[in-house]
């Protein structure tokens, strides 16, 4: 099976923004983004409450998109999931519902299949303890995963891991931390590396070369152009990573 290089866009108030620790900083335009150069497009809504502007952004994007679309944005119920699938989502990212309404995983997977369900974990290491971050309460949880997590596993098709501290920074990914998080994940569920501060092609290739990693996201705006993504894909092919040759 091909490894995937995906495009991750952070959206706030219906526009593409640069984020740092998933807090919007600068507004970007999207005309230079080469969507077709990626295997999948991921939209991450950084707003606490989803706005009509976000839905307008999705509507405009799906009209011209030819690759699969993944959408996040406050999915807590089957009805909210259905609304995103109706908009054109192929898969959904679920984050806070793991803690606030875990039954929604089974509800969505039962109807749409578990391959359509992605669990997002935004991790952070504080005082040598790995935790996850609650974006609504703006605080760190006491643990990375809830105790009942094993009960949810049958309804998860993929796990997206993201580094709260490294998002939006250009110092390079904390590869050792990513390895540590991956080792904590259950075996048999594909790992998708989200926004973790990757800055050079070798870091992408190193992660894609891992057996348990299925995909790595591009979240750096400078890596989204046709020239950049072509260069990254060619680098991975040279490194003997099994990806599509676009």
JSON list of N, CA, C and O in Angstrom, two decimals, residues 9-59:
[
{"chain": "A", "resi": 9, "resn": "UNK", "atom": "N", "xyz": [-4.42, 22.05, 6.34]},
{"chain": "A", "resi": 9, "resn": "UNK", "atom": "CA", "xyz": [-4.69, 23.49, 6.41]},
{"chain": "A", "resi": 9, "resn": "UNK", "atom": "C", "xyz": [-5.41, 23.82, 7.72]},
{"chain": "A", "resi": 9, "resn": "UNK", "atom": "O", "xyz": [-6.41, 23.19, 8.04]},
{"chain": "A", "resi": 10, "resn": "UNK", "atom": "N", "xyz": [-4.89, 24.77, 8.47]},
{"chain": "A", "resi": 10, "resn": "UNK", "atom": "CA", "xyz": [-5.58, 25.24, 9.67]},
{"chain": "A", "resi": 10, "resn": "UNK", "atom": "C", "xyz": [-6.47, 26.42, 9.28]},
{"chain": "A", "resi": 10, "resn": "UNK", "atom": "O", "xyz": [-6.01, 27.40, 8.70]},
{"chain": "A", "resi": 11, "resn": "UNK", "atom": "N", "xyz": [-7.74, 26.31, 9.62]},
{"chain": "A", "resi": 11, "resn": "UNK", "atom": "CA", "xyz": [-8.74, 27.30, 9.19]},
{"chain": "A", "resi": 11, "resn": "UNK", "atom": "C", "xyz": [-9.34, 28.00, 10.41]},
{"chain": "A", "resi": 11, "resn": "UNK", "atom": "O", "xyz": [-9.76, 27.35, 11.37]},
{"chain": "A", "resi": 12, "resn": "UNK", "atom": "N", "xyz": [-9.37, 29.33, 10.36]},
{"chain": "A", "resi": 12, "resn": "UNK", "atom": "CA", "xyz": [-10.00, 30.12, 11.42]},
{"chain": "A", "resi": 12, "resn": "UNK", "atom": "C", "xyz": [-10.89, 31.18, 10.79]},
{"chain": "A", "resi": 12, "resn": "UNK", "atom": "O", "xyz": [-10.47, 31.89, 9.86]},
{"chain": "A", "resi": 13, "resn": "UNK", "atom": "N", "xyz": [-12.13, 31.24, 11.25]},
{"chain": "A", "resi": 13, "resn": "UNK", "atom": "CA", "xyz": [-13.10, 32.19, 10.69]},
{"chain": "A", "resi": 13, "resn": "UNK", "atom": "C", "xyz": [-13.22, 32.06, 9.18]},
{"chain": "A", "resi": 13, "resn": "UNK", "atom": "O", "xyz": [-13.42, 33.06, 8.46]},
{"chain": "A", "resi": 14, "resn": "UNK", "atom": "N", "xyz": [-13.09, 30.85, 8.69]},
{"chain": "A", "resi": 14, "resn": "UNK", "atom": "CA", "xyz": [-13.31, 30.60, 7.28]},
{"chain": "A", "resi": 14, "resn": "UNK", "atom": "C", "xyz": [-12.15, 30.91, 6.36]},
{"chain": "A", "resi": 14, "resn": "UNK", "atom": "O", "xyz": [-12.31, 30.91, 5.14]},
{"chain": "A", "resi": 15, "resn": "UNK", "atom": "N", "xyz": [-10.96, 31.19, 6.92]},
{"chain": "A", "resi": 15, "resn": "UNK", "atom": "CA", "xyz": [-9.79, 31.48, 6.08]},
{"chain": "A", "resi": 15, "resn": "UNK", "atom": "C", "xyz": [-8.60, 30.65, 6.54]},
{"chain": "A", "resi": 15, "resn": "UNK", "atom": "O", "xyz": [-8.51, 30.25, 7.71]},
{"chain": "A", "resi": 16, "resn": "UNK", "atom": "N", "xyz": [-7.69, 30.41, 5.62]},
{"chain": "A", "resi": 16, "resn": "UNK", "atom": "CA", "xyz": [-6.47, 29.66, 5.88]},
{"chain": "A", "resi": 16, "resn": "UNK", "atom": "C", "xyz": [-5.54, 30.55, 6.70]},
{"chain": "A", "resi": 16, "resn": "UNK", "atom": "O", "xyz": [-5.19, 31.65, 6.29]},
{"chain": "A", "resi": 17, "resn": "UNK", "atom": "N", "xyz": [-5.12, 30.06, 7.86]},
{"chain": "A", "resi": 17, "resn": "UNK", "atom": "CA", "xyz": [-4.26, 30.85, 8.74]},
{"chain": "A", "resi": 17, "resn": "UNK", "atom": "C", "xyz": [-3.03, 30.05, 9.15]},
{"chain": "A", "resi": 17, "resn": "UNK", "atom": "O", "xyz": [-3.08, 28.82, 9.25]},
{"chain": "A", "resi": 18, "resn": "UNK", "atom": "N", "xyz": [-1.94, 30.75, 9.38]},
{"chain": "A", "resi": 18, "resn": "UNK", "atom": "CA", "xyz": [-0.79, 30.13, 10.02]},
{"chain": "A", "resi": 18, "resn": "UNK", "atom": "C", "xyz": [-1.11, 30.05, 11.51]},
{"chain": "A", "resi": 18, "resn": "UNK", "atom": "O", "xyz": [-1.63, 31.00, 12.10]},
{"chain": "A", "resi": 19, "resn": "UNK", "atom": "N", "xyz": [-0.82, 28.92, 12.10]},
{"chain": "A", "resi": 19, "resn": "UNK", "atom": "CA", "xyz": [-1.08, 28.77, 13.52]},
{"chain": "A", "resi": 19, "resn": "UNK", "atom": "C", "xyz": [0.22, 28.48, 14.27]},
{"chain": "A", "resi": 19, "resn": "UNK", "atom": "O", "xyz": [1.20, 28.01, 13.69]},
{"chain": "A", "resi": 20, "resn": "UNK", "atom": "N", "xyz": [0.21, 28.79, 15.53]},
{"chain": "A", "resi": 20, "resn": "UNK", "atom": "CA", "xyz": [1.29, 28.39, 16.43]},
{"chain": "A", "resi": 20, "resn": "UNK", "atom": "C", "xyz": [0.65, 27.79, 17.66]},
{"chain": "A", "resi": 20, "resn": "UNK", "atom": "O", "xyz": [-0.15, 28.44, 18.31]},
{"chain": "A", "resi": 21, "resn": "UNK", "atom": "N", "xyz": [1.00, 26.55, 17.94]},
{"chain": "A", "resi": 21, "resn": "UNK", "atom": "CA", "xyz": [0.31, 25.79, 18.99]},
{"chain": "A", "resi": 21, "resn": "UNK", "atom": "C", "xyz": [-1.20, 25.81, 18.74]},
{"chain": "A", "resi": 21, "resn": "UNK", "atom": "O", "xyz": [-2.00, 25.89, 19.65]},
{"chain": "A", "resi": 22, "resn": "UNK", "atom": "N", "xyz": [-1.56, 25.80, 17.44]},
{"chain": "A", "resi": 22, "resn": "UNK", "atom": "CA", "xyz": [-2.94, 25.75, 16.96]},
{"chain": "A", "resi": 22, "resn": "UNK", "atom": "C", "xyz": [-3.76, 26.99, 17.34]},
{"chain": "A", "resi": 22, "resn": "UNK", "atom": "O", "xyz": [-4.98, 26.96, 17.32]},
{"chain": "A", "resi": 23, "resn": "UNK", "atom": "N", "xyz": [-3.07, 28.09, 17.62]},
{"chain": "A", "resi": 23, "resn": "UNK", "atom": "CA", "xyz": [-3.72, 29.39, 17.77]},
{"chain": "A", "resi": 23, "resn": "UNK", "atom": "C", "xyz": [-3.42, 30.20, 16.52]},
{"chain": "A", "resi": 23, "resn": "UNK", "atom": "O", "xyz": [-2.25, 30.35, 16.14]},
{"chain": "A", "resi": 24, "resn": "UNK", "atom": "N", "xyz": [-4.44, 30.72, 15.83]},
{"chain": "A", "resi": 24, "resn": "UNK", "atom": "CA", "xyz": [-4.22, 31.43, 14.57]},
{"chain": "A", "resi": 24, "resn": "UNK", "atom": "C", "xyz": [-3.36, 32.67, 14.76]},
{"chain": "A", "resi": 24, "resn": "UNK", "atom": "O", "xyz": [-3.53, 33.42, 15.72]},
{"chain": "A", "resi": 25, "resn": "UNK", "atom": "N", "xyz": [-2.42, 32.87, 13.81]},
{"chain": "A", "resi": 25, "resn": "UNK", "atom": "CA", "xyz": [-1.53, 34.03, 13.88]},
{"chain": "A", "resi": 25, "resn": "UNK", "atom": "C", "xyz": [-1.66, 34.93, 12.66]},
{"chain": "A", "resi": 25, "resn": "UNK", "atom": "O", "xyz": [-1.91, 36.12, 12.79]},
{"chain": "A", "resi": 26, "resn": "UNK", "atom": "N", "xyz": [-1.45, 34.36, 11.47]},
{"chain": "A", "resi": 26, "resn": "UNK", "atom": "CA", "xyz": [-1.45, 35.15, 10.25]},
{"chain": "A", "resi": 26, "resn": "UNK", "atom": "C", "xyz": [-2.39, 34.54, 9.22]},
{"chain": "A", "resi": 26, "resn": "UNK", "atom": "O", "xyz": [-2.51, 33.33, 9.13]},
{"chain": "A", "resi": 27, "resn": "UNK", "atom": "N", "xyz": [-3.02, 35.40, 8.44]},
{"chain": "A", "resi": 27, "resn": "UNK", "atom": "CA", "xyz": [-3.90, 34.94, 7.36]},
{"chain": "A", "resi": 27, "resn": "UNK", "atom": "C", "xyz": [-3.07, 34.69, 6.11]},
{"chain": "A", "resi": 27, "resn": "UNK", "atom": "O", "xyz": [-2.22, 35.50, 5.74]},
{"chain": "A", "resi": 28, "resn": "UNK", "atom": "N", "xyz": [-3.33, 33.57, 5.45]},
{"chain": "A", "resi": 28, "resn": "UNK", "atom": "CA", "xyz": [-2.68, 33.25, 4.19]},
{"chain": "A", "resi": 28, "resn": "UNK", "atom": "C", "xyz": [-3.72, 33.15, 3.08]},
{"chain": "A", "resi": 28, "resn": "UNK", "atom": "O", "xyz": [-4.90, 32.92, 3.34]},
{"chain": "A", "resi": 29, "resn": "UNK", "atom": "N", "xyz": [-3.26, 33.29, 1.86]},
{"chain": "A", "resi": 29, "resn": "UNK", "atom": "CA", "xyz": [-4.12, 33.02, 0.71]},
{"chain": "A", "resi": 29, "resn": "UNK", "atom": "C", "xyz": [-3.81, 31.61, 0.21]},
{"chain": "A", "resi": 29, "resn": "UNK", "atom": "O", "xyz": [-2.75, 31.06, 0.49]},
{"chain": "A", "resi": 30, "resn": "UNK", "atom": "N", "xyz": [-4.73, 31.02, -0.53]},
{"chain": "A", "resi": 30, "resn": "UNK", "atom": "CA", "xyz": [-4.55, 29.63, -0.95]},
{"chain": "A", "resi": 30, "resn": "UNK", "atom": "C", "xyz": [-4.29, 29.43, -2.44]},
{"chain": "A", "resi": 30, "resn": "UNK", "atom": "O", "xyz": [-4.13, 28.28, -2.86]},
{"chain": "A", "resi": 31, "resn": "UNK", "atom": "N", "xyz": [-4.25, 30.47, -3.29]},
{"chain": "A", "resi": 31, "resn": "UNK", "atom": "CA", "xyz": [-4.08, 30.21, -4.72]},
{"chain": "A", "resi": 31, "resn": "UNK", "atom": "C", "xyz": [-2.81, 29.44, -5.07]},
{"chain": "A", "resi": 31, "resn": "UNK", "atom": "O", "xyz": [-2.79, 28.69, -6.06]},
{"chain": "A", "resi": 32, "resn": "UNK", "atom": "N", "xyz": [-1.73, 29.60, -4.30]},
{"chain": "A", "resi": 32, "resn": "UNK", "atom": "CA", "xyz": [-0.49, 28.90, -4.64]},
{"chain": "A", "resi": 32, "resn": "UNK", "atom": "C", "xyz": [-0.48, 27.45, -4.19]},
{"chain": "A", "resi": 32, "resn": "UNK", "atom": "O", "xyz": [0.43, 26.69, -4.54]},
{"chain": "A", "resi": 33, "resn": "UNK", "atom": "N", "xyz": [-1.47, 27.04, -3.41]},
{"chain": "A", "resi": 33, "resn": "UNK", "atom": "CA", "xyz": [-1.49, 25.68, -2.88]},
{"chain": "A", "resi": 33, "resn": "UNK", "atom": "C", "xyz": [-1.83, 24.69, -3.99]},
{"chain": "A", "resi": 33, "resn": "UNK", "atom": "O", "xyz": [-2.84, 24.83, -4.68]},
{"chain": "A", "resi": 34, "resn": "UNK", "atom": "N", "xyz": [-1.00, 23.68, -4.15]},
{"chain": "A", "resi": 34, "resn": "UNK", "atom": "CA", "xyz": [-1.19, 22.68, -5.20]},
{"chain": "A", "resi": 34, "resn": "UNK", "atom": "C", "xyz": [-1.89, 21.45, -4.61]},
{"chain": "A", "resi": 34, "resn": "UNK", "atom": "O", "xyz": [-1.26, 20.47, -4.23]},
{"chain": "A", "resi": 35, "resn": "UNK", "atom": "N", "xyz": [-3.20, 21.51, -4.53]},
{"chain": "A", "resi": 35, "resn": "UNK", "atom": "CA", "xyz": [-3.97, 20.44, -3.90]},
{"chain": "A", "resi": 35, "resn": "UNK", "atom": "C", "xyz": [-3.73, 19.09, -4.56]},
{"chain": "A", "resi": 35, "resn": "UNK", "atom": "O", "xyz": [-3.64, 18.05, -3.89]},
{"chain": "A", "resi": 36, "resn": "UNK", "atom": "N", "xyz": [-3.62, 19.08, -5.88]},
{"chain": "A", "resi": 36, "resn": "UNK", "atom": "CA", "xyz": [-3.51, 17.82, -6.61]},
{"chain": "A", "resi": 36, "resn": "UNK", "atom": "C", "xyz": [-2.18, 17.12, -6.37]},
{"chain": "A", "resi": 36, "resn": "UNK", "atom": "O", "xyz": [-2.01, 15.95, -6.73]},
{"chain": "A", "resi": 37, "resn": "UNK", "atom": "N", "xyz": [-1.22, 17.83, -5.78]},
{"chain": "A", "resi": 37, "resn": "UNK", "atom": "CA", "xyz": [0.07, 17.22, -5.50]},
{"chain": "A", "resi": 37, "resn": "UNK", "atom": "C", "xyz": [0.07, 16.36, -4.25]},
{"chain": "A", "resi": 37, "resn": "UNK", "atom": "O", "xyz": [1.06, 15.70, -3.94]},
{"chain": "A", "resi": 38, "resn": "UNK", "atom": "N", "xyz": [-1.06, 16.37, -3.53]},
{"chain": "A", "resi": 38, "resn": "UNK", "atom": "CA", "xyz": [-1.16, 15.63, -2.28]},
{"chain": "A", "resi": 38, "resn": "UNK", "atom": "C", "xyz": [-2.12, 14.46, -2.42]},
{"chain": "A", "resi": 38, "resn": "UNK", "atom": "O", "xyz": [-2.96, 14.42, -3.31]},
{"chain": "A", "resi": 39, "resn": "UNK", "atom": "N", "xyz": [-2.01, 13.52, -1.50]},
{"chain": "A", "resi": 39, "resn": "UNK", "atom": "CA", "xyz": [-2.88, 12.35, -1.53]},
{"chain": "A", "resi": 39, "resn": "UNK", "atom": "C", "xyz": [-4.20, 12.59, -0.82]},
{"chain": "A", "resi": 39, "resn": "UNK", "atom": "O", "xyz": [-5.15, 11.82, -1.01]},
{"chain": "A", "resi": 40, "resn": "UNK", "atom": "N", "xyz": [-4.26, 13.64, -0.04]},
{"chain": "A", "resi": 40, "resn": "UNK", "atom": "CA", "xyz": [-5.45, 13.92, 0.76]},
{"chain": "A", "resi": 40, "resn": "UNK", "atom": "C", "xyz": [-5.32, 15.34, 1.28]},
{"chain": "A", "resi": 40, "resn": "UNK", "atom": "O", "xyz": [-4.22, 15.83, 1.52]},
{"chain": "A", "resi": 41, "resn": "UNK", "atom": "N", "xyz": [-6.46, 16.02, 1.46]},
{"chain": "A", "resi": 41, "resn": "UNK", "atom": "CA", "xyz": [-6.47, 17.36, 2.04]},
{"chain": "A", "resi": 41, "resn": "UNK", "atom": "C", "xyz": [-7.20, 17.31, 3.38]},
{"chain": "A", "resi": 41, "resn": "UNK", "atom": "O", "xyz": [-8.30, 16.74, 3.48]},
{"chain": "A", "resi": 42, "resn": "UNK", "atom": "N", "xyz": [-6.58, 17.88, 4.41]},
{"chain": "A", "resi": 42, "resn": "UNK", "atom": "CA", "xyz": [-7.13, 17.88, 5.76]},
{"chain": "A", "resi": 42, "resn": "UNK", "atom": "C", "xyz": [-7.42, 19.32, 6.18]},
{"chain": "A", "resi": 42, "resn": "UNK", "atom": "O", "xyz": [-6.55, 20.18, 6.09]},
{"chain": "A", "resi": 43, "resn": "UNK", "atom": "N", "xyz": [-8.64, 19.55, 6.61]},
{"chain": "A", "resi": 43, "resn": "UNK", "atom": "CA", "xyz": [-9.01, 20.86, 7.14]},
{"chain": "A", "resi": 43, "resn": "UNK", "atom": "C", "xyz": [-9.15, 20.76, 8.65]},
{"chain": "A", "resi": 43, "resn": "UNK", "atom": "O", "xyz": [-9.95, 19.98, 9.16]},
{"chain": "A", "resi": 44, "resn": "UNK", "atom": "N", "xyz": [-8.37, 21.56, 9.37]},
{"chain": "A", "resi": 44, "resn": "UNK", "atom": "CA", "xyz": [-8.43, 21.59, 10.83]},
{"chain": "A", "resi": 44, "resn": "UNK", "atom": "C", "xyz": [-9.00, 22.94, 11.25]},
{"chain": "A", "resi": 44, "resn": "UNK", "atom": "O", "xyz": [-8.37, 23.98, 11.03]},
{"chain": "A", "resi": 45, "resn": "UNK", "atom": "N", "xyz": [-10.18, 22.92, 11.82]},
{"chain": "A", "resi": 45, "resn": "UNK", "atom": "CA", "xyz": [-10.81, 24.15, 12.30]},
{"chain": "A", "resi": 45, "resn": "UNK", "atom": "C", "xyz": [-10.23, 24.48, 13.67]},
{"chain": "A", "resi": 45, "resn": "UNK", "atom": "O", "xyz": [-10.36, 23.70, 14.61]},
{"chain": "A", "resi": 46, "resn": "UNK", "atom": "N", "xyz": [-9.59, 25.65, 13.80]},
{"chain": "A", "resi": 46, "resn": "UNK", "atom": "CA", "xyz": [-8.97, 26.04, 15.06]},
{"chain": "A", "resi": 46, "resn": "UNK", "atom": "C", "xyz": [-9.89, 26.89, 15.93]},
{"chain": "A", "resi": 46, "resn": "UNK", "atom": "O", "xyz": [-9.49, 27.32, 17.01]},
{"chain": "A", "resi": 47, "resn": "UNK", "atom": "N", "xyz": [-11.11, 27.14, 15.47]},
{"chain": "A", "resi": 47, "resn": "UNK", "atom": "CA", "xyz": [-12.07, 27.93, 16.25]},
{"chain": "A", "resi": 47, "resn": "UNK", "atom": "C", "xyz": [-12.76, 27.04, 17.29]},
{"chain": "A", "resi": 47, "resn": "UNK", "atom": "O", "xyz": [-13.01, 25.86, 17.04]},
{"chain": "A", "resi": 48, "resn": "UNK", "atom": "N", "xyz": [-13.06, 27.62, 18.43]},
{"chain": "A", "resi": 48, "resn": "UNK", "atom": "CA", "xyz": [-13.77, 26.87, 19.47]},
{"chain": "A", "resi": 48, "resn": "UNK", "atom": "C", "xyz": [-15.16, 26.48, 19.00]},
{"chain": "A", "resi": 48, "resn": "UNK", "atom": "O", "xyz": [-15.64, 25.37, 19.27]},
{"chain": "A", "resi": 49, "resn": "UNK", "atom": "N", "xyz": [-15.81, 27.38, 18.26]},
{"chain": "A", "resi": 49, "resn": "UNK", "atom": "CA", "xyz": [-17.12, 27.09, 17.68]},
{"chain": "A", "resi": 49, "resn": "UNK", "atom": "C", "xyz": [-17.04, 27.22, 16.17]},
{"chain": "A", "resi": 49, "resn": "UNK", "atom": "O", "xyz": [-16.48, 28.17, 15.64]},
{"chain": "A", "resi": 50, "resn": "UNK", "atom": "N", "xyz": [-17.61, 26.25, 15.48]},
{"chain": "A", "resi": 50, "resn": "UNK", "atom": "CA", "xyz": [-17.58, 26.24, 14.02]},
{"chain": "A", "resi": 50, "resn": "UNK", "atom": "C", "xyz": [-18.51, 27.32, 13.48]},
{"chain": "A", "resi": 50, "resn": "UNK", "atom": "O", "xyz": [-19.66, 27.46, 13.91]},
{"chain": "A", "resi": 51, "resn": "UNK", "atom": "N", "xyz": [-18.00, 28.10, 12.53]},
{"chain": "A", "resi": 51, "resn": "UNK", "atom": "CA", "xyz": [-18.76, 29.22, 11.98]},
{"chain": "A", "resi": 51, "resn": "UNK", "atom": "C", "xyz": [-19.32, 28.88, 10.60]},
{"chain": "A", "resi": 51, "resn": "UNK", "atom": "O", "xyz": [-18.91, 27.92, 9.96]},
{"chain": "A", "resi": 52, "resn": "UNK", "atom": "N", "xyz": [-20.26, 29.70, 10.15]},
{"chain": "A", "resi": 52, "resn": "UNK", "atom": "CA", "xyz": [-20.79, 29.56, 8.79]},
{"chain": "A", "resi": 52, "resn": "UNK", "atom": "C", "xyz": [-19.69, 29.79, 7.76]},
{"chain": "A", "resi": 52, "resn": "UNK", "atom": "O", "xyz": [-19.72, 29.21, 6.67]},
{"chain": "A", "resi": 53, "resn": "UNK", "atom": "N", "xyz": [-18.73, 30.64, 8.11]},
{"chain": "A", "resi": 53, "resn": "UNK", "atom": "CA", "xyz": [-17.62, 30.92, 7.20]},
{"chain": "A", "resi": 53, "resn": "UNK", "atom": "C", "xyz": [-16.80, 29.67, 6.92]},
{"chain": "A", "resi": 53, "resn": "UNK", "atom": "O", "xyz": [-16.29, 29.47, 5.81]},
{"chain": "A", "resi": 54, "resn": "UNK", "atom": "N", "xyz": [-16.67, 28.82, 7.92]},
{"chain": "A", "resi": 54, "resn": "UNK", "atom": "CA", "xyz": [-15.95, 27.56, 7.74]},
{"chain": "A", "resi": 54, "resn": "UNK", "atom": "C", "xyz": [-16.67, 26.67, 6.74]},
{"chain": "A", "resi": 54, "resn": "UNK", "atom": "O", "xyz": [-16.06, 26.09, 5.84]},
{"chain": "A", "resi": 55, "resn": "UNK", "atom": "N", "xyz": [-17.96, 26.57, 6.85]},
{"chain": "A", "resi": 55, "resn": "UNK", "atom": "CA", "xyz": [-18.74, 25.78, 5.91]},
{"chain": "A", "resi": 55, "resn": "UNK", "atom": "C", "xyz": [-18.67, 26.35, 4.51]},
{"chain": "A", "resi": 55, "resn": "UNK", "atom": "O", "xyz": [-18.62, 25.61, 3.53]},
{"chain": "A", "resi": 56, "resn": "UNK", "atom": "N", "xyz": [-18.61, 27.67, 4.40]},
{"chain": "A", "resi": 56, "resn": "UNK", "atom": "CA", "xyz": [-18.47, 28.31, 3.09]},
{"chain": "A", "resi": 56, "resn": "UNK", "atom": "C", "xyz": [-17.12, 27.97, 2.47]},
{"chain": "A", "resi": 56, "resn": "UNK", "atom": "O", "xyz": [-17.01, 27.73, 1.26]},
{"chain": "A", "resi": 57, "resn": "UNK", "atom": "N", "xyz": [-16.07, 27.95, 3.30]},
{"chain": "A", "resi": 57, "resn": "UNK", "atom": "CA", "xyz": [-14.74, 27.58, 2.82]},
{"chain": "A", "resi": 57, "resn": "UNK", "atom": "C", "xyz": [-14.76, 26.15, 2.27]},
{"chain": "A", "resi": 57, "resn": "UNK", "atom": "O", "xyz": [-14.21, 25.87, 1.21]},
{"chain": "A", "resi": 58, "resn": "UNK", "atom": "N", "xyz": [-15.42, 25.25, 3.00]},
{"chain": "A", "resi": 58, "resn": "UNK", "atom": "CA", "xyz": [-15.51, 23.86, 2.56]},
{"chain": "A", "resi": 58, "resn": "UNK", "atom": "C", "xyz": [-16.27, 23.77, 1.25]},
{"chain": "A", "resi": 58, "resn": "UNK", "atom": "O", "xyz": [-15.85, 23.09, 0.30]},
{"chain": "A", "resi": 59, "resn": "UNK", "atom": "N", "xyz": [-17.42, 24.45, 1.17]},
{"chain": "A", "resi": 59, "resn": "UNK", "atom": "CA", "xyz": [-18.23, 24.42, -0.05]},
{"chain": "A", "resi": 59, "resn": "UNK", "atom": "C", "xyz": [-17.44, 24.87, -1.27]},
{"chain": "A", "resi": 59, "resn": "UNK", "atom": "O", "xyz": [-17.53, 24.28, -2.35]}
]
